[in-house]
JSON list of C-alpha atoms in Angstrom, two decimals:
[
{"chain": "A", "resi": 1, "resn": "MET", "atom": "CA", "xyz": [-0.05, 0.09, 0.03]},
{"chain": "A", "resi": 2, "resn": "GLU", "atom": "CA", "xyz": [2.99, 2.23, 0.71]},
{"chain": "A", "resi": 3, "resn": "SER", "atom": "CA", "xyz": [4.44, 1.70, -2.77]},
{"chain": "A", "resi": 4, "resn": "GLU", "atom": "CA", "xyz": [1.13, 2.46, -4.35]},
{"chain": "A", "resi": 5, "resn": "PHE", "atom": "CA", "xyz": [0.86, 5.58, -2.44]},
{"chain": "A", "resi": 6, "resn": "SER", "atom": "CA", "xyz": [4.27, 6.31, -3.22]},
{"chain": "A", "resi": 7, "resn": "GLY", "atom": "CA", "xyz": [3.48, 5.84, -6.88]},
{"chain": "A", "resi": 8, "resn": "HIS", "atom": "CA", "xyz": [0.46, 8.27, -6.89]},
{"chain": "A", "resi": 9, "resn": "LEU", "atom": "CA", "xyz": [2.38, 10.67, -5.00]},
{"chain": "A", "resi": 10, "resn": "LEU", "atom": "CA", "xyz": [5.17, 10.53, -7.72]},
{"chain": "A", "resi": 11, "resn": "GLU", "atom": "CA", "xyz": [2.59, 10.72, -10.25]},
{"chain": "A", "resi": 12, "resn": "ALA", "atom": "CA", "xyz": [0.87, 13.87, -8.66]},
{"chain": "A", "resi": 13, "resn": "VAL", "atom": "CA", "xyz": [4.31, 15.52, -8.43]},
{"chain": "A", "resi": 14, "resn": "GLY", "atom": "CA", "xyz": [5.32, 14.68, -11.92]},
{"chain": "A", "resi": 15, "resn": "ARG", "atom": "CA", "xyz": [1.59, 16.48, -13.02]},
{"chain": "A", "resi": 16, "resn": "LEU", "atom": "CA", "xyz": [2.56, 19.38, -10.91]},
{"chain": "A", "resi": 17, "resn": "ALA", "atom": "CA", "xyz": [5.96, 19.91, -12.19]},
{"chain": "A", "resi": 18, "resn": "ALA", "atom": "CA", "xyz": [4.45, 19.67, -15.77]},
{"chain": "A", "resi": 19, "resn": "GLU", "atom": "CA", "xyz": [1.74, 22.12, -14.85]},
{"chain": "A", "resi": 20, "resn": "ILE", "atom": "CA", "xyz": [4.59, 24.43, -13.25]},
{"chain": "A", "resi": 21, "resn": "GLY", "atom": "CA", "xyz": [6.53, 24.37, -16.37]},
{"chain": "A", "resi": 22, "resn": "SER", "atom": "CA", "xyz": [3.45, 25.14, -18.58]},
{"chain": "A", "resi": 23, "resn": "LEU", "atom": "CA", "xyz": [2.73, 28.04, -16.30]},
{"chain": "A", "resi": 24, "resn": "LYS", "atom": "CA", "xyz": [6.41, 29.44, -16.48]},
{"chain": "A", "resi": 25, "resn": "ALA", "atom": "CA", "xyz": [6.20, 29.18, -20.22]},
{"chain": "A", "resi": 26, "resn": "GLU", "atom": "CA", "xyz": [2.90, 31.08, -20.29]},
{"chain": "A", "resi": 27, "resn": "VAL", "atom": "CA", "xyz": [4.42, 33.55, -18.08]},
{"chain": "A", "resi": 28, "resn": "GLU", "atom": "CA", "xyz": [7.27, 34.20, -20.31]},
{"chain": "A", "resi": 29, "resn": "ASN", "atom": "CA", "xyz": [4.97, 34.45, -23.30]},
{"chain": "A", "resi": 30, "resn": "LEU", "atom": "CA", "xyz": [2.86, 36.99, -21.43]},
{"chain": "A", "resi": 31, "resn": "LYS", "atom": "CA", "xyz": [5.91, 38.96, -20.46]},
{"chain": "A", "resi": 32, "resn": "CYS", "atom": "CA", "xyz": [6.86, 39.00, -24.35]},
{"chain": "A", "resi": 33, "resn": "ARG", "atom": "CA", "xyz": [3.51, 39.94, -25.28]},
{"chain": "A", "resi": 34, "resn": "GLN", "atom": "CA", "xyz": [3.38, 42.90, -22.65]},
{"chain": "A", "resi": 35, "resn": "GLU", "atom": "CA", "xyz": [6.99, 44.17, -24.10]},
{"chain": "A", "resi": 36, "resn": "ALA", "atom": "CA", "xyz": [5.72, 44.17, -27.56]},
{"chain": "A", "resi": 37, "resn": "LEU", "atom": "CA", "xyz": [2.70, 46.16, -26.60]},
{"chain": "A", "resi": 38, "resn": "GLU", "atom": "CA", "xyz": [4.46, 48.55, -24.67]},
{"chain": "A", "resi": 39, "resn": "GLY", "atom": "CA", "xyz": [6.65, 49.25, -27.50]},
{"chain": "A", "resi": 40, "resn": "MET", "atom": "CA", "xyz": [3.70, 49.37, -29.69]},
{"chain": "A", "resi": 41, "resn": "MET", "atom": "CA", "xyz": [2.21, 51.89, -27.26]},
{"chain": "A", "resi": 42, "resn": "GLN", "atom": "CA", "xyz": [5.15, 54.12, -27.27]},
{"chain": "A", "resi": 43, "resn": "ARG", "atom": "CA", "xyz": [5.33, 54.29, -31.12]},
{"chain": "A", "resi": 44, "resn": "VAL", "atom": "CA", "xyz": [1.63, 55.05, -31.23]},
{"chain": "A", "resi": 45, "resn": "MET", "atom": "CA", "xyz": [2.27, 57.91, -28.48]},
{"chain": "A", "resi": 46, "resn": "ALA", "atom": "CA", "xyz": [5.02, 59.23, -30.63]},
{"chain": "A", "resi": 47, "resn": "GLU", "atom": "CA", "xyz": [3.08, 59.30, -33.70]},
{"chain": "A", "resi": 48, "resn": "LEU", "atom": "CA", "xyz": [0.19, 61.12, -31.58]},
{"chain": "A", "resi": 49, "resn": "ARG", "atom": "CA", "xyz": [2.56, 63.61, -30.34]},
{"chain": "A", "resi": 50, "resn": "GLN", "atom": "CA", "xyz": [3.99, 64.25, -33.93]},
{"chain": "A", "resi": 51, "resn": "GLU", "atom": "CA", "xyz": [0.34, 64.53, -35.24]},
{"chain": "A", "resi": 52, "resn": "GLN", "atom": "CA", "xyz": [-0.50, 66.91, -32.42]},
{"chain": "A", "resi": 53, "resn": "ALA", "atom": "CA", "xyz": [2.51, 69.25, -33.27]},
{"chain": "A", "resi": 54, "resn": "GLU", "atom": "CA", "xyz": [1.36, 69.03, -37.05]},
{"chain": "A", "resi": 55, "resn": "LEU", "atom": "CA", "xyz": [-2.12, 70.10, -36.10]},
{"chain": "A", "resi": 56, "resn": "ARG", "atom": "CA", "xyz": [-1.02, 72.77, -34.07]},
{"chain": "A", "resi": 57, "resn": "ARG", "atom": "CA", "xyz": [1.14, 74.18, -36.83]},
{"chain": "A", "resi": 58, "resn": "GLU", "atom": "CA", "xyz": [-1.73, 73.99, -39.36]},
{"chain": "A", "resi": 59, "resn": "TRP", "atom": "CA", "xyz": [-3.91, 75.69, -36.92]},
{"chain": "A", "resi": 60, "resn": "GLN", "atom": "CA", "xyz": [-1.31, 78.49, -36.34]},
{"chain": "A", "resi": 61, "resn": "ASP", "atom": "CA", "xyz": [-0.89, 78.64, -39.89]},
{"chain": "A", "resi": 62, "resn": "PHE", "atom": "CA", "xyz": [-4.57, 79.00, -40.73]},
{"chain": "A", "resi": 63, "resn": "GLY", "atom": "CA", "xyz": [-4.74, 81.58, -37.90]},
{"chain": "A", "resi": 64, "resn": "THR", "atom": "CA", "xyz": [-1.99, 83.63, -39.46]},
{"chain": "A", "resi": 65, "resn": "ARG", "atom": "CA", "xyz": [-3.68, 83.40, -43.09]},
{"chain": "A", "resi": 66, "resn": "TRP", "atom": "CA", "xyz": [-7.21, 84.13, -41.48]},
{"chain": "A", "resi": 67, "resn": "ASN", "atom": "CA", "xyz": [-5.75, 87.43, -40.02]},
{"chain": "A", "resi": 68, "resn": "VAL", "atom": "CA", "xyz": [-4.11, 88.45, -43.06]},
{"chain": "A", "resi": 69, "resn": "TYR", "atom": "CA", "xyz": [-7.41, 87.72, -45.09]},
{"chain": "A", "resi": 70, "resn": "ALA", "atom": "CA", "xyz": [-9.41, 89.58, -42.20]},
{"chain": "A", "resi": 71, "resn": "ALA", "atom": "CA", "xyz": [-6.85, 92.57, -42.28]},
{"chain": "A", "resi": 72, "resn": "ALA", "atom": "CA", "xyz": [-7.24, 92.83, -46.16]},
{"chain": "A", "resi": 73, "resn": "TRP", "atom": "CA", "xyz": [-10.94, 92.42, -46.23]},
{"chain": "A", "resi": 74, "resn": "GLY", "atom": "CA", "xyz": [-11.17, 95.30, -43.54]},
{"chain": "A", "resi": 75, "resn": "THR", "atom": "CA", "xyz": [-8.86, 97.44, -45.76]},
{"chain": "A", "resi": 76, "resn": "HIS", "atom": "CA", "xyz": [-11.30, 96.86, -48.58]},
{"chain": "A", "resi": 77, "resn": "LEU", "atom": "CA", "xyz": [-14.11, 97.37, -46.80]},
{"chain": "A", "resi": 78, "resn": "ASN", "atom": "CA", "xyz": [-12.83, 100.83, -45.41]},
{"chain": "A", "resi": 79, "resn": "GLY", "atom": "CA", "xyz": [-12.19, 101.71, -48.81]},
{"chain": "A", "resi": 80, "resn": "GLN", "atom": "CA", "xyz": [-15.78, 100.88, -49.96]},
{"chain": "A", "resi": 81, "resn": "ILE", "atom": "CA", "xyz": [-16.99, 102.89, -47.06]},
{"chain": "A", "resi": 82, "resn": "GLN", "atom": "CA", "xyz": [-14.90, 106.00, -47.95]},
{"chain": "A", "resi": 83, "resn": "GLN", "atom": "CA", "xyz": [-16.34, 105.72, -51.61]},
{"chain": "A", "resi": 84, "resn": "LEU", "atom": "CA", "xyz": [-19.92, 105.37, -50.33]},
{"chain": "A", "resi": 85, "resn": "GLU", "atom": "CA", "xyz": [-19.23, 108.47, -48.11]},
{"chain": "A", "resi": 86, "resn": "HIS", "atom": "CA", "xyz": [-17.87, 110.32, -51.00]},
{"chain": "A", "resi": 87, "resn": "PHE", "atom": "CA", "xyz": [-20.75, 109.41, -53.20]},
{"chain": "A", "resi": 88, "resn": "ALA", "atom": "CA", "xyz": [-23.32, 110.28, -50.55]},
{"chain": "A", "resi": 89, "resn": "GLN", "atom": "CA", "xyz": [-21.75, 113.61, -50.22]},
{"chain": "A", "resi": 90, "resn": "GLN", "atom": "CA", "xyz": [-21.90, 114.18, -53.91]},
{"chain": "A", "resi": 91, "resn": "LEU", "atom": "CA", "xyz": [-25.59, 113.25, -53.79]},
{"chain": "A", "resi": 92, "resn": "ILE", "atom": "CA", "xyz": [-26.15, 115.70, -50.86]},
{"chain": "A", "resi": 93, "resn": "ALA", "atom": "CA", "xyz": [-24.73, 118.32, -52.94]},
{"chain": "A", "resi": 94, "resn": "LEU", "atom": "CA", "xyz": [-26.91, 117.79, -55.69]},
{"chain": "A", "resi": 95, "resn": "LEU", "atom": "CA", "xyz": [-30.22, 117.97, -53.66]},
{"chain": "A", "resi": 96, "resn": "PRO", "atom": "CA", "xyz": [-31.91, 121.49, -53.81]},
{"chain": "A", "resi": 97, "resn": "SER", "atom": "CA", "xyz": [-31.14, 123.66, -50.72]},
{"chain": "A", "resi": 98, "resn": "GLU", "atom": "CA", "xyz": [-34.05, 124.81, -48.57]},
{"chain": "A", "resi": 99, "resn": "GLY", "atom": "CA", "xyz": [-35.77, 127.66, -49.92]},
{"chain": "A", "resi": 100, "resn": "SER", "atom": "CA", "xyz": [-34.46, 127.22, -53.53]},
{"chain": "A", "resi": 101, "resn": "GLU", "atom": "CA", "xyz": [-36.87, 126.67, -56.41]},
{"chain": "A", "resi": 102, "resn": "GLU", "atom": "CA", "xyz": [-36.20, 124.04, -58.73]}
]
């Protein structure tokens, strides 16, 4: 009976050793996957930072172009207003004055 128990015990120890070996291999596999994911995450973060910098530059360029456009449009409108004011003064000058007969 004792040898039968020893046989079962050895068999159980063998299964445990095999399971431990399998778990060690799985842990190593998971470590490798984690390192690969961390590397991928670092690359993605670097790409995101680069994209953010590009978007920031594009937004600043747009702001500069918009300011130039707005300034040019403002200058154009001011010129148009001055022309309209001059035209209005000419029209007023053509109107008969009070007390005159036409």
